[in-house]
Coordinates of C-alpha atoms in Angstrom, one line a residue:
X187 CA 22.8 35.3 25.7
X188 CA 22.1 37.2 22.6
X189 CA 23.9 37.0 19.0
X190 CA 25.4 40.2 20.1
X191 CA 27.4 39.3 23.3
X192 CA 28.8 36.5 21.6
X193 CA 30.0 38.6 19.0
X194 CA 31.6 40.9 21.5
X195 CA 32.6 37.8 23.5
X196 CA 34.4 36.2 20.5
X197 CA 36.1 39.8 19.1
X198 CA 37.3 40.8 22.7
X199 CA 38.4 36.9 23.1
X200 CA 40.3 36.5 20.2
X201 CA 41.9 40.2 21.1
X202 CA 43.1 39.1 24.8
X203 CA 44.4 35.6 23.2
X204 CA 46.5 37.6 20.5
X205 CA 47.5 39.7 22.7
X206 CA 48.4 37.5 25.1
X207 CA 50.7 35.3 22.2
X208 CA 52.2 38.1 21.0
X209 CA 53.2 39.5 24.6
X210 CA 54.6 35.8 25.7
X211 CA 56.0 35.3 22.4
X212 CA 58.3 38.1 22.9
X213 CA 58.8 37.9 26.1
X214 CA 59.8 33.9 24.8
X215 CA 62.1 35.1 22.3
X216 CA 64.0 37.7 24.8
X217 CA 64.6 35.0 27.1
X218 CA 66.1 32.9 24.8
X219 CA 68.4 35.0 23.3
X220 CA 69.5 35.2 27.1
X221 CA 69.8 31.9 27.2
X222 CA 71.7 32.1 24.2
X223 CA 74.1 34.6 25.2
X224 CA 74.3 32.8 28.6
X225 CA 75.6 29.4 26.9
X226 CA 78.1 31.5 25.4
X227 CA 79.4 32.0 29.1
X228 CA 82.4 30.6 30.6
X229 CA 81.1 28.6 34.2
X230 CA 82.9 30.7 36.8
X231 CA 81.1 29.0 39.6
X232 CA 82.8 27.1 42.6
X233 CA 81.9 23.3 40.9
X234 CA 83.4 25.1 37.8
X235 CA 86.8 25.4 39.9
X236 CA 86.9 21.8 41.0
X237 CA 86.0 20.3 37.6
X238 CA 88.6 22.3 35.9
X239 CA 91.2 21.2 38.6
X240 CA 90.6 17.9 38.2
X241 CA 90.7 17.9 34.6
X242 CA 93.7 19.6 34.8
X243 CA 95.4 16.9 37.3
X244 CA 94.0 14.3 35.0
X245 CA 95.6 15.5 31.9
X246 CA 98.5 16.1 33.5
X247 CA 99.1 12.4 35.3
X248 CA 97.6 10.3 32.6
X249 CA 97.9 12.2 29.3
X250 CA 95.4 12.7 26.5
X251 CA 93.9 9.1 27.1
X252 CA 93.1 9.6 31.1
X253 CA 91.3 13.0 29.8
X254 CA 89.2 11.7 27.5
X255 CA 88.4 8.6 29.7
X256 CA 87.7 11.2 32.5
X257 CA 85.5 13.7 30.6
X258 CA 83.4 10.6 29.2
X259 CA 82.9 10.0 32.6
X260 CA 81.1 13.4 33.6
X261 CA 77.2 13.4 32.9
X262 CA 75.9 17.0 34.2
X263 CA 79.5 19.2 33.1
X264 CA 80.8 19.2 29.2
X265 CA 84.1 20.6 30.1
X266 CA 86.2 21.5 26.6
X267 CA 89.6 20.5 26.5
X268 CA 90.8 22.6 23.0
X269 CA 94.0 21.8 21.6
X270 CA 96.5 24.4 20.0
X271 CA 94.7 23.6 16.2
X272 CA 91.3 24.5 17.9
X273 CA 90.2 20.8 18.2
X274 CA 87.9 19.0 20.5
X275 CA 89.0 16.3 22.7
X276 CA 85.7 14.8 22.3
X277 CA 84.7 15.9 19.4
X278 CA 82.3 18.6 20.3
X279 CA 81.5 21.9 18.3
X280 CA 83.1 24.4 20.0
X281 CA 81.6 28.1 19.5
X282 CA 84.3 31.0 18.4
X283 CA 82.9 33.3 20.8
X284 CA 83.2 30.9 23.7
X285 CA 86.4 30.1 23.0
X286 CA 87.7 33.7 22.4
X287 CA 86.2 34.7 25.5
X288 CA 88.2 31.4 27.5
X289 CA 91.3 32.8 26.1
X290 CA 90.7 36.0 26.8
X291 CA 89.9 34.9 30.6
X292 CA 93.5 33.0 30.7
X293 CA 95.4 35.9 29.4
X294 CA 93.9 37.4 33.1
X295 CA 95.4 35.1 35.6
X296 CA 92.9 34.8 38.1
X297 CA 93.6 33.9 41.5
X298 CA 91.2 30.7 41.1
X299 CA 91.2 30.3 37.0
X300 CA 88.0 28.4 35.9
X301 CA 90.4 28.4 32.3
X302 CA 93.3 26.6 32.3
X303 CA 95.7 25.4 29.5
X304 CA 97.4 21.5 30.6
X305 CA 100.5 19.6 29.0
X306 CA 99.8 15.7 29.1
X307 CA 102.9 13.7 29.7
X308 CA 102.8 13.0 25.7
X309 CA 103.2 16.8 25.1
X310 CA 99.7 17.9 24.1
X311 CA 98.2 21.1 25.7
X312 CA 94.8 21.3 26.5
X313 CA 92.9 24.8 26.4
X314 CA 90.5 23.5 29.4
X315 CA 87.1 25.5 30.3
X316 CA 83.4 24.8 31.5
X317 CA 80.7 26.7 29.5
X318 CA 77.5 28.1 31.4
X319 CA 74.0 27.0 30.8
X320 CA 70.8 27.7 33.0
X321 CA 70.9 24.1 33.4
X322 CA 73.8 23.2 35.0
X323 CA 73.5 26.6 36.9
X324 CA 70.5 24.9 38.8
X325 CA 72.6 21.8 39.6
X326 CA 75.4 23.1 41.6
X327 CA 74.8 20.6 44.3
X328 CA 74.5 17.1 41.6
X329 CA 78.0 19.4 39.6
X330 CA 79.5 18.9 42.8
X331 CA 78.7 15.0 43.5
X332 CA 79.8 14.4 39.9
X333 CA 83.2 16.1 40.2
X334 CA 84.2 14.0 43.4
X335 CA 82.9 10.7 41.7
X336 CA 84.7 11.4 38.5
X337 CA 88.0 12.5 40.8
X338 CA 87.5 9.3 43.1
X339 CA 87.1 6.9 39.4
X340 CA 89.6 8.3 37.1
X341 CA 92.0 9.6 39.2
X342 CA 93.3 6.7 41.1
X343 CA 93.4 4.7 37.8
X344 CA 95.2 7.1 35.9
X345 CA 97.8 6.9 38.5
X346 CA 97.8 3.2 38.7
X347 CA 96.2 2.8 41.8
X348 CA 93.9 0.0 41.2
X349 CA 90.6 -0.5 40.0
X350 CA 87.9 1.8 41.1
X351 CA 85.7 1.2 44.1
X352 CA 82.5 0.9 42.4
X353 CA 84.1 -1.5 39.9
X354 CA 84.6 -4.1 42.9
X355 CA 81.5 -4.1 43.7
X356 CA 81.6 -1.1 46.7
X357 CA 79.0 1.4 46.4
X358 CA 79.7 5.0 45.3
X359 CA 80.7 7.3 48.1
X360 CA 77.9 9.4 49.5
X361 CA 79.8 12.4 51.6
X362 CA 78.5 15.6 52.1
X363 CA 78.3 15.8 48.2
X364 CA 77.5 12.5 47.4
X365 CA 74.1 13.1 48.6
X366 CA 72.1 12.7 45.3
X367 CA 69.6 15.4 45.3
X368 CA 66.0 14.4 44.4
X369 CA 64.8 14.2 40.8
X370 CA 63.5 17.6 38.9
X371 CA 60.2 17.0 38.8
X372 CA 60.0 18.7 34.8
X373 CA 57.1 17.7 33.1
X374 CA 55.6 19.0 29.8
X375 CA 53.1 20.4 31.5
X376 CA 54.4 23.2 33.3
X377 CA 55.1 25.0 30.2
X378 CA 51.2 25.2 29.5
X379 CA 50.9 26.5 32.7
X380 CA 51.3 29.9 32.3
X381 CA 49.4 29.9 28.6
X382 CA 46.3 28.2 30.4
X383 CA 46.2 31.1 32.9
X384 CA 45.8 33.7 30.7
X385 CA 43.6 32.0 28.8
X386 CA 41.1 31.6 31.1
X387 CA 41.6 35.5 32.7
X388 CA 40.9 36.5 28.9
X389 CA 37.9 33.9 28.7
X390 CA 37.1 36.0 32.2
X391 CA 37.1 39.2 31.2
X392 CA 35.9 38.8 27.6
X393 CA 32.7 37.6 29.3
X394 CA 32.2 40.2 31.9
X395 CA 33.3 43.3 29.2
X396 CA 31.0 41.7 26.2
X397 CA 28.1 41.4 29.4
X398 CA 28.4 44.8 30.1
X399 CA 28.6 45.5 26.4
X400 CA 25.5 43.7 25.7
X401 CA 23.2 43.7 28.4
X402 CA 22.3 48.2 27.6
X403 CA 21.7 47.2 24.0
X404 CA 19.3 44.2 25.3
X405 CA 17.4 46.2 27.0
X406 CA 17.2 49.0 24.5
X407 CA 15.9 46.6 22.0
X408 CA 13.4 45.3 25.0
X409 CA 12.1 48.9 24.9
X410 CA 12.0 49.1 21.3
X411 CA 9.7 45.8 21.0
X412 CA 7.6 47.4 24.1
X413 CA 7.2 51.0 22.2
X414 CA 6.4 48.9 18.9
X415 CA 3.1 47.7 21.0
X416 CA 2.3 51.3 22.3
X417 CA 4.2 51.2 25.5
X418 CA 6.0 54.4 26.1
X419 CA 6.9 54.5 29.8
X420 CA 10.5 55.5 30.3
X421 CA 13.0 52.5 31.4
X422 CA 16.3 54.2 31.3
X423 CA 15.6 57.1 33.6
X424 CA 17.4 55.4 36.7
X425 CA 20.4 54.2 35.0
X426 CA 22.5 56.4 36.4
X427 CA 25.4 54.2 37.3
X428 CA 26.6 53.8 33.7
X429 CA 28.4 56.7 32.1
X430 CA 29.0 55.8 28.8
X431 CA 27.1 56.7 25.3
X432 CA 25.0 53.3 25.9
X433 CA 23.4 54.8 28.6
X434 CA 23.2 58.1 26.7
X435 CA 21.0 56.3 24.0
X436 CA 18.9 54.7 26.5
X437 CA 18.4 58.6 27.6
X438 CA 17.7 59.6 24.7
X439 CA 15.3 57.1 23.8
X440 CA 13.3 58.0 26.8
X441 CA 13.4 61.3 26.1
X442 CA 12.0 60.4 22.4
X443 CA 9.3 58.4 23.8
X444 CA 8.6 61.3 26.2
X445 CA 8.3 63.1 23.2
X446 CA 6.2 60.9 21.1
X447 CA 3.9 60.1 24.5
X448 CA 3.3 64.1 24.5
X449 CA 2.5 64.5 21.5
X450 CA 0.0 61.5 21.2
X451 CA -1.6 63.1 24.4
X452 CA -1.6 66.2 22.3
X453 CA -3.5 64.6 19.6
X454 CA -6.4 62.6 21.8
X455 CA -6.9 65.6 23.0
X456 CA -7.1 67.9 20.4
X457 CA -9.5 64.9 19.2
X458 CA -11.5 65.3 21.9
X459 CA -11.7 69.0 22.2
X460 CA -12.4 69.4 18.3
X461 CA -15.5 66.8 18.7
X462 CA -17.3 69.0 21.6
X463 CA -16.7 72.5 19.8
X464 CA -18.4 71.0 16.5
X465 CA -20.8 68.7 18.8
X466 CA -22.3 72.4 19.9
X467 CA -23.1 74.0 16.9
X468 CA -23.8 71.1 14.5
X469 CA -26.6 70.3 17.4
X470 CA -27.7 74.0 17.0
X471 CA -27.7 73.3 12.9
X472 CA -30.0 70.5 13.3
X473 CA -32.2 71.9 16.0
X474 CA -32.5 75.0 13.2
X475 CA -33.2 72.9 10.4
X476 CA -36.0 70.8 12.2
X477 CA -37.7 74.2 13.5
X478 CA -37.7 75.3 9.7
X479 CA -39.2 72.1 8.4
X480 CA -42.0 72.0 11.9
X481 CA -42.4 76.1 11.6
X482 CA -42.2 77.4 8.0
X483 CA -43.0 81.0 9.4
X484 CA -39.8 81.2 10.9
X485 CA -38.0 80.1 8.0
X486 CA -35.9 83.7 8.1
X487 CA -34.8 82.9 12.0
X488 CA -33.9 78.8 11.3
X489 CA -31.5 80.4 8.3
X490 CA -29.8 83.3 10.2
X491 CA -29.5 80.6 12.7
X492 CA -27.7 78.1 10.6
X493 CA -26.0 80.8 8.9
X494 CA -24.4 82.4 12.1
X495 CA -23.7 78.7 13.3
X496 CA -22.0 77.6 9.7
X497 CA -19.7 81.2 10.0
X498 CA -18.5 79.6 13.8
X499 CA -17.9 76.0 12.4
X500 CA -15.8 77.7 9.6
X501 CA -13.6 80.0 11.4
X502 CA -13.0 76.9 13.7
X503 CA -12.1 74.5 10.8
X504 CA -9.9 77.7 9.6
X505 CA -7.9 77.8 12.8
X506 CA -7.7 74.2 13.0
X507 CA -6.1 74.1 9.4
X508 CA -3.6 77.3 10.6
X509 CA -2.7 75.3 13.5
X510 CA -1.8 72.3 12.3
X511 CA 0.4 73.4 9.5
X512 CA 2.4 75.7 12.5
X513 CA 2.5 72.7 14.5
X514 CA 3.6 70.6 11.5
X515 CA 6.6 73.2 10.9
X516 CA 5.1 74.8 7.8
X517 CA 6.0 78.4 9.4
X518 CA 9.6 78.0 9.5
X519 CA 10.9 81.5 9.4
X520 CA 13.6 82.1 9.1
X521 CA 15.9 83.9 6.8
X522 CA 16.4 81.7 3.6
X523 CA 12.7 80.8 3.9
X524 CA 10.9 81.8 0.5
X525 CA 8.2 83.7 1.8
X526 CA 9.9 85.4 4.4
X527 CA 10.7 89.1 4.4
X528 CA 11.8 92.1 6.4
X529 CA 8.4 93.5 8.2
X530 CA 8.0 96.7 10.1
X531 CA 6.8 95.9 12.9
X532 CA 5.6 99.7 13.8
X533 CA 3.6 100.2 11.1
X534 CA 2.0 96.2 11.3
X535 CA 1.2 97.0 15.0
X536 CA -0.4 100.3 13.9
X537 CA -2.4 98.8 11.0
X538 CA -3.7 96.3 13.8
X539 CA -4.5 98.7 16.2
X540 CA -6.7 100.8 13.8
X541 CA -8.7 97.6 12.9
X542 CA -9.2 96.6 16.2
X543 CA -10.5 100.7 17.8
X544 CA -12.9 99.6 14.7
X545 CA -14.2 97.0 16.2
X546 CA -13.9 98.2 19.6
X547 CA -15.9 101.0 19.5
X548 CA -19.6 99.4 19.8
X549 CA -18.3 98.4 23.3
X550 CA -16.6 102.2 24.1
X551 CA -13.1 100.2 24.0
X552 CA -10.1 102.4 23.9
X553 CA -6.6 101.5 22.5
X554 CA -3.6 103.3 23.1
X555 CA -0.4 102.8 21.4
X556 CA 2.5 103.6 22.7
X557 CA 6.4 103.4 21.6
X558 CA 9.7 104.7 21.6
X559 CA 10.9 106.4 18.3
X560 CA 13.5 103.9 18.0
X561 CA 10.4 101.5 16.9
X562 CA 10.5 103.4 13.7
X563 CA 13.3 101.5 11.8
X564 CA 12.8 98.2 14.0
X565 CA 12.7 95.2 11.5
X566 CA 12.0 91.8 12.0
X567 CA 12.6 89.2 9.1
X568 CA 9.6 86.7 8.7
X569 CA 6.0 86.1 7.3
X570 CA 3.8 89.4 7.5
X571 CA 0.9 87.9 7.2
X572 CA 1.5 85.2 10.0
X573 CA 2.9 88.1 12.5
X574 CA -0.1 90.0 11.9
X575 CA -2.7 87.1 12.4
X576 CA -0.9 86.7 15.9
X577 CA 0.0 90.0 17.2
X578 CA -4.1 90.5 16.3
X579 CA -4.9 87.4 18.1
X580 CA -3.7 88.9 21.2
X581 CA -4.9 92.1 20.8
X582 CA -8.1 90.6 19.8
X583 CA -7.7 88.2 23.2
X584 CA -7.8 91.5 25.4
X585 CA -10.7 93.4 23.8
X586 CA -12.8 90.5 24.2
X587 CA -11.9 90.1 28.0
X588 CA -11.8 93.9 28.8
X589 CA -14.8 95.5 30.3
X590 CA -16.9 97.7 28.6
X591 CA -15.7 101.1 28.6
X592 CA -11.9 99.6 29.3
X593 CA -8.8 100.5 27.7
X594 CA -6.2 98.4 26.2
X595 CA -2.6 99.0 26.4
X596 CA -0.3 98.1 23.1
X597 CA 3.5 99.3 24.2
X598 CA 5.9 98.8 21.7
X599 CA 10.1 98.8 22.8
X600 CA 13.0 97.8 22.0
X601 CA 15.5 95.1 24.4
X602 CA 19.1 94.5 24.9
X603 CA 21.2 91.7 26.5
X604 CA 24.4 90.2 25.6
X605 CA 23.8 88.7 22.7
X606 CA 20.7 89.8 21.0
X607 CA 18.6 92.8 20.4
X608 CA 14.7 92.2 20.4
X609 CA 11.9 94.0 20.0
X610 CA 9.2 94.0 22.3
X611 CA 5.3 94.0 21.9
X612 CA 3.0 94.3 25.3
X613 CA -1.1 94.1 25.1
X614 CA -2.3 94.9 28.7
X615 CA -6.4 94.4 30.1
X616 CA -8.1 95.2 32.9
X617 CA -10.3 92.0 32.3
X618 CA -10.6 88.9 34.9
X619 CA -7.3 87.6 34.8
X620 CA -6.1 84.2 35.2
X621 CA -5.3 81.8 38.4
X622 CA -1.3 81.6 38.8
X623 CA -1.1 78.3 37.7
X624 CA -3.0 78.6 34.2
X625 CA -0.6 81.7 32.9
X626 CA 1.4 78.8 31.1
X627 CA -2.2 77.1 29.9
X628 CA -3.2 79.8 28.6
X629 CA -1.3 79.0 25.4
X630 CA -2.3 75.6 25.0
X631 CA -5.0 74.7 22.0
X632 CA -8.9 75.0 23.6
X633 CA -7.9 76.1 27.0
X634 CA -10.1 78.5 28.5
X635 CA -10.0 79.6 32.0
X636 CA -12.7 79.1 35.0
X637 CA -13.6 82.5 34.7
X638 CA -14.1 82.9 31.2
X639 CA -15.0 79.8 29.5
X640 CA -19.2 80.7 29.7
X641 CA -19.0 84.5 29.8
X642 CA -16.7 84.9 26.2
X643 CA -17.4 83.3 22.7
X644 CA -14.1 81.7 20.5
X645 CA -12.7 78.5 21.1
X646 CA -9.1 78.8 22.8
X647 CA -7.3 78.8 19.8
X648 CA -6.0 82.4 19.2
X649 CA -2.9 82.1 21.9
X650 CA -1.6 78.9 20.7
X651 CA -1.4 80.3 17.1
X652 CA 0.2 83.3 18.2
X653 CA 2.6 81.3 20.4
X654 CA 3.3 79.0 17.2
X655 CA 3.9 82.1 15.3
X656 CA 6.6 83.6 17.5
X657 CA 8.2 80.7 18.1
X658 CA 8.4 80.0 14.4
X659 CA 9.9 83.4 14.1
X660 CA 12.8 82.9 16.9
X661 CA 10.8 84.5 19.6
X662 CA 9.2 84.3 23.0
X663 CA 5.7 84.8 23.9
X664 CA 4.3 85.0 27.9
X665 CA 1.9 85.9 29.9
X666 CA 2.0 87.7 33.7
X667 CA -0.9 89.3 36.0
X668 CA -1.0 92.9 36.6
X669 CA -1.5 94.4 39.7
X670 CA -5.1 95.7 40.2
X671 CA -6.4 93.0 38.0
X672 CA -5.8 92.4 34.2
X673 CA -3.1 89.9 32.0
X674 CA 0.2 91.1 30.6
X675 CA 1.0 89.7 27.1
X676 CA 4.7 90.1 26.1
X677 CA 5.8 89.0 22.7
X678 CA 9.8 89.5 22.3
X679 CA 11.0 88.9 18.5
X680 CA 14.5 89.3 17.1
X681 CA 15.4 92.6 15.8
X682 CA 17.1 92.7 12.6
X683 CA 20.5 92.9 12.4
X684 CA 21.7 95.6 9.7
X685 CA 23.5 93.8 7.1

């Protein structure tokens, strides 16, 4: 067990145990105010009856003296005997509420008074009641035994009648409630009892909750230490069970490791594909120089040689350099960029075109434009120059895989759906195509397809630039097969909104 469970252990212990003091603290303090308010009680209980009827009789045959000899006598019922002043017979506090409520309960006349007020042959009146406890409430059975045993002593005595049986050596009756009844067994113990269980069900639970607490955040630091050492494999994938935001991070984390697994892929592989386009033309540059240094006669080939081959290593360290600052996020844009702007998208597309019927001409290439009139106040707010480098690399893309004597298709439109309005650029060929599977591939850095990748010069870089660009910009960028041969290339960018 970590450092961390037995924090949560200790926080969600120390929670249960306050808890539980405070909740059996109160409940403590309720019941004795109840108990409180129940010694306040008069006894109205049948033992009650008998007690109070044979103080009564007592007071009554043998005066103050036999009372006070009889109530001495009693060890589980205080019965009060209150004269008119508001004195004890024995001495004993007497509470003002009690004996309010006593003489309220005489003023009733009950049919069987548990309060009753007794002249003594020497002319004192007794005010004579039993108050209630929870204790003697539970010994209605010993109240009993006691009553008759104090009856069977004093009485006799206080009318002359001789000494008492157990005074001449005769055992104390045992009738039907003479039987003692066993001891309580009250220990000091019991009263732990209850704190000792809840202690150990918030020991319980504190362990499982700080367990399930802790054992996420274990592993999470498990995969940290594993990703620290280059291991990126996902370990929170199946933990669908849990449905709280512990599991959510572990998600999360394998999604980031995903992330930082793909894009490590990424770079080996741009590696790799970087070091066999240069391995090519860096072999041609040497196999050039050492023909110049064995043949000084071709001195004018070996140059345009290494001069054609340095132009193809420098256009491919330029498109490296342009993709690597759109992959690092240096074409952000968007409206509050610095360098962005509001472009016309008709008139860049028509600038292209021009260039590229130019070009196209050697190989009798056509290009037709064509567009709605609604292109001719269609904005988009971004980096001209970036737009243009990839709406041409897609044009560009199609007259290199067209056939001689082709024509390539640049449609220009505008979109609607519910929430956005986009413009849309389309550069269709009648060249080779792709398989189905590669239409997404296409986009990817150095990917060239089966069909092409010996029959067309460039290094597979032009499509993931433009896809950078229009991604940059908000957009989409895909590719589809047309029917009767040829690729589709749809570029969607957002329109701008008037202001």
């Amino acid at each position: 067990m970590g450092r961390l469970f037995w924090k949560f252990f200790l926080c969600i212990m120390l929670a249960q145990v306050t808890a539980t003091i405070g909740i059996g603290g109160t409940f403590w303090l309720k019941n004795r105010a109840a108990q409180q308010e129940r010694a306040l009680d008069i006894d109205t209980s049948p033992p009650a009856q008998m007690i109070i009827e044979a103080a009564s009789a007592t007071v009554e045959a043998g005066g103050s003296q036999a009372l006070r000899q009889f109530l001495g006598k009693l060890e589980r019922m205080r019965v009060f005997a209150v004269d008119a002043k508001g004195q004890e017979l024995m001495g004993r506090t007497v509470h003002p509420a009690m004996l309010a409520k006593a003489r309220a309960m005489l003023e009733q006349g009950q049919a069987h008074p548990v309060v009753r007020e007794a002249a003594g042959g020497d002319g004192k009146r007794y005010l004579l009641f039993l108050p209630s406890s929870e204790r003697f409430r539970n010994a209605e059975a010993g109240a009993a035994r006691d009553t008759l045993n104090a009856v069977a002593m004093s009485g006799p005595r206080a009318m002359g009648a001789g000494p008492r049986p157990h005074e001449a050596g005769a055992p104390p009756p045992r009738g039907e409630f003479g039987r003692g009844m066993p001891p309580r067994m009250d220990t000091p113990y019991r009263n732990f009892i209850p704190l000792a269980a809840a202690i150990a069900a918030s020991l319980l639970f504190a362990f499982l909750l700080a367990w399930y607490f802790a054992r996420p955040i274990r592993d999470l630091r498990q995969a940290f230490e594993a990703a620290s050492h280059g291991n990126l494999a996902p370990r929170f994938h199946a933990s669908g069970k849990r449905g709280d935001e512990l599991t959510d991070l572990g998600r999360d984390f394998d999604r980031m490791t995903g992330r930082l697994r793909s894009l490590m892929d990424s770079q080996t592989r741009l590696l790799h594909d970087v070091s066999h386009e240069l391995r090519s033309p860096l072999a041609r540059l040497q196999a050039a120089i050492g023909l110049a240094h064995q043949q000084p006669e071709k001195m004018a080939a070996s140059m345009q040689r290494i001069e054609r081959e340095s132009e193809r290593m420098d256009k491919l360290i330029g498109e490296l350099l342009t993709l690597s600052r759109l992959e690092a996020g240096a074409a952000q844009a968007g409206a509050g960029h610095t360098h962005s702007e509001d472009v016309s998208i008709a008139d860049l597309v028509h600038d292209i075109v021009d260039d590229a019927r130019y070009e196209a001409r050697a190989r009798l290439l056509g290009i037709a434009l064509a567009g709605d009139a609604a292109m001719a106040d269609a904005s988009v707010t971004g980096q001209p120059e970036l737009l243009a480098r990839a709406v041409e690399n897609v044009v560009r893309n199609a007259i290199k895989h067209s056939p001689d004597g082709g024509t390539v298709h640049v449609e220009l439109s505008r979109l609607h759906d519910d929430k956005q309005e986009w413009l849309r650029i389309a550069v269709l060929d009648r060249g080779p195509g792709v398989a189905s599977a590669d239409l997404a591939r296409i986009f990817e850095p150095f990917f060239r397809a089966s069909n092409t990748q010996h029959s067309t010069d460039g290094h597979g870089l032009g499509l993931a630039i433009a896809r950078h660009v229009i991604n940059a910009h908000g957009g989409r960028i895909s590719a589809s097969l047309r029917s009767g041969g040829g690729l589709c290339v749809e570029m969607l960018l957002p329109v701008k909104t008037p202001g």
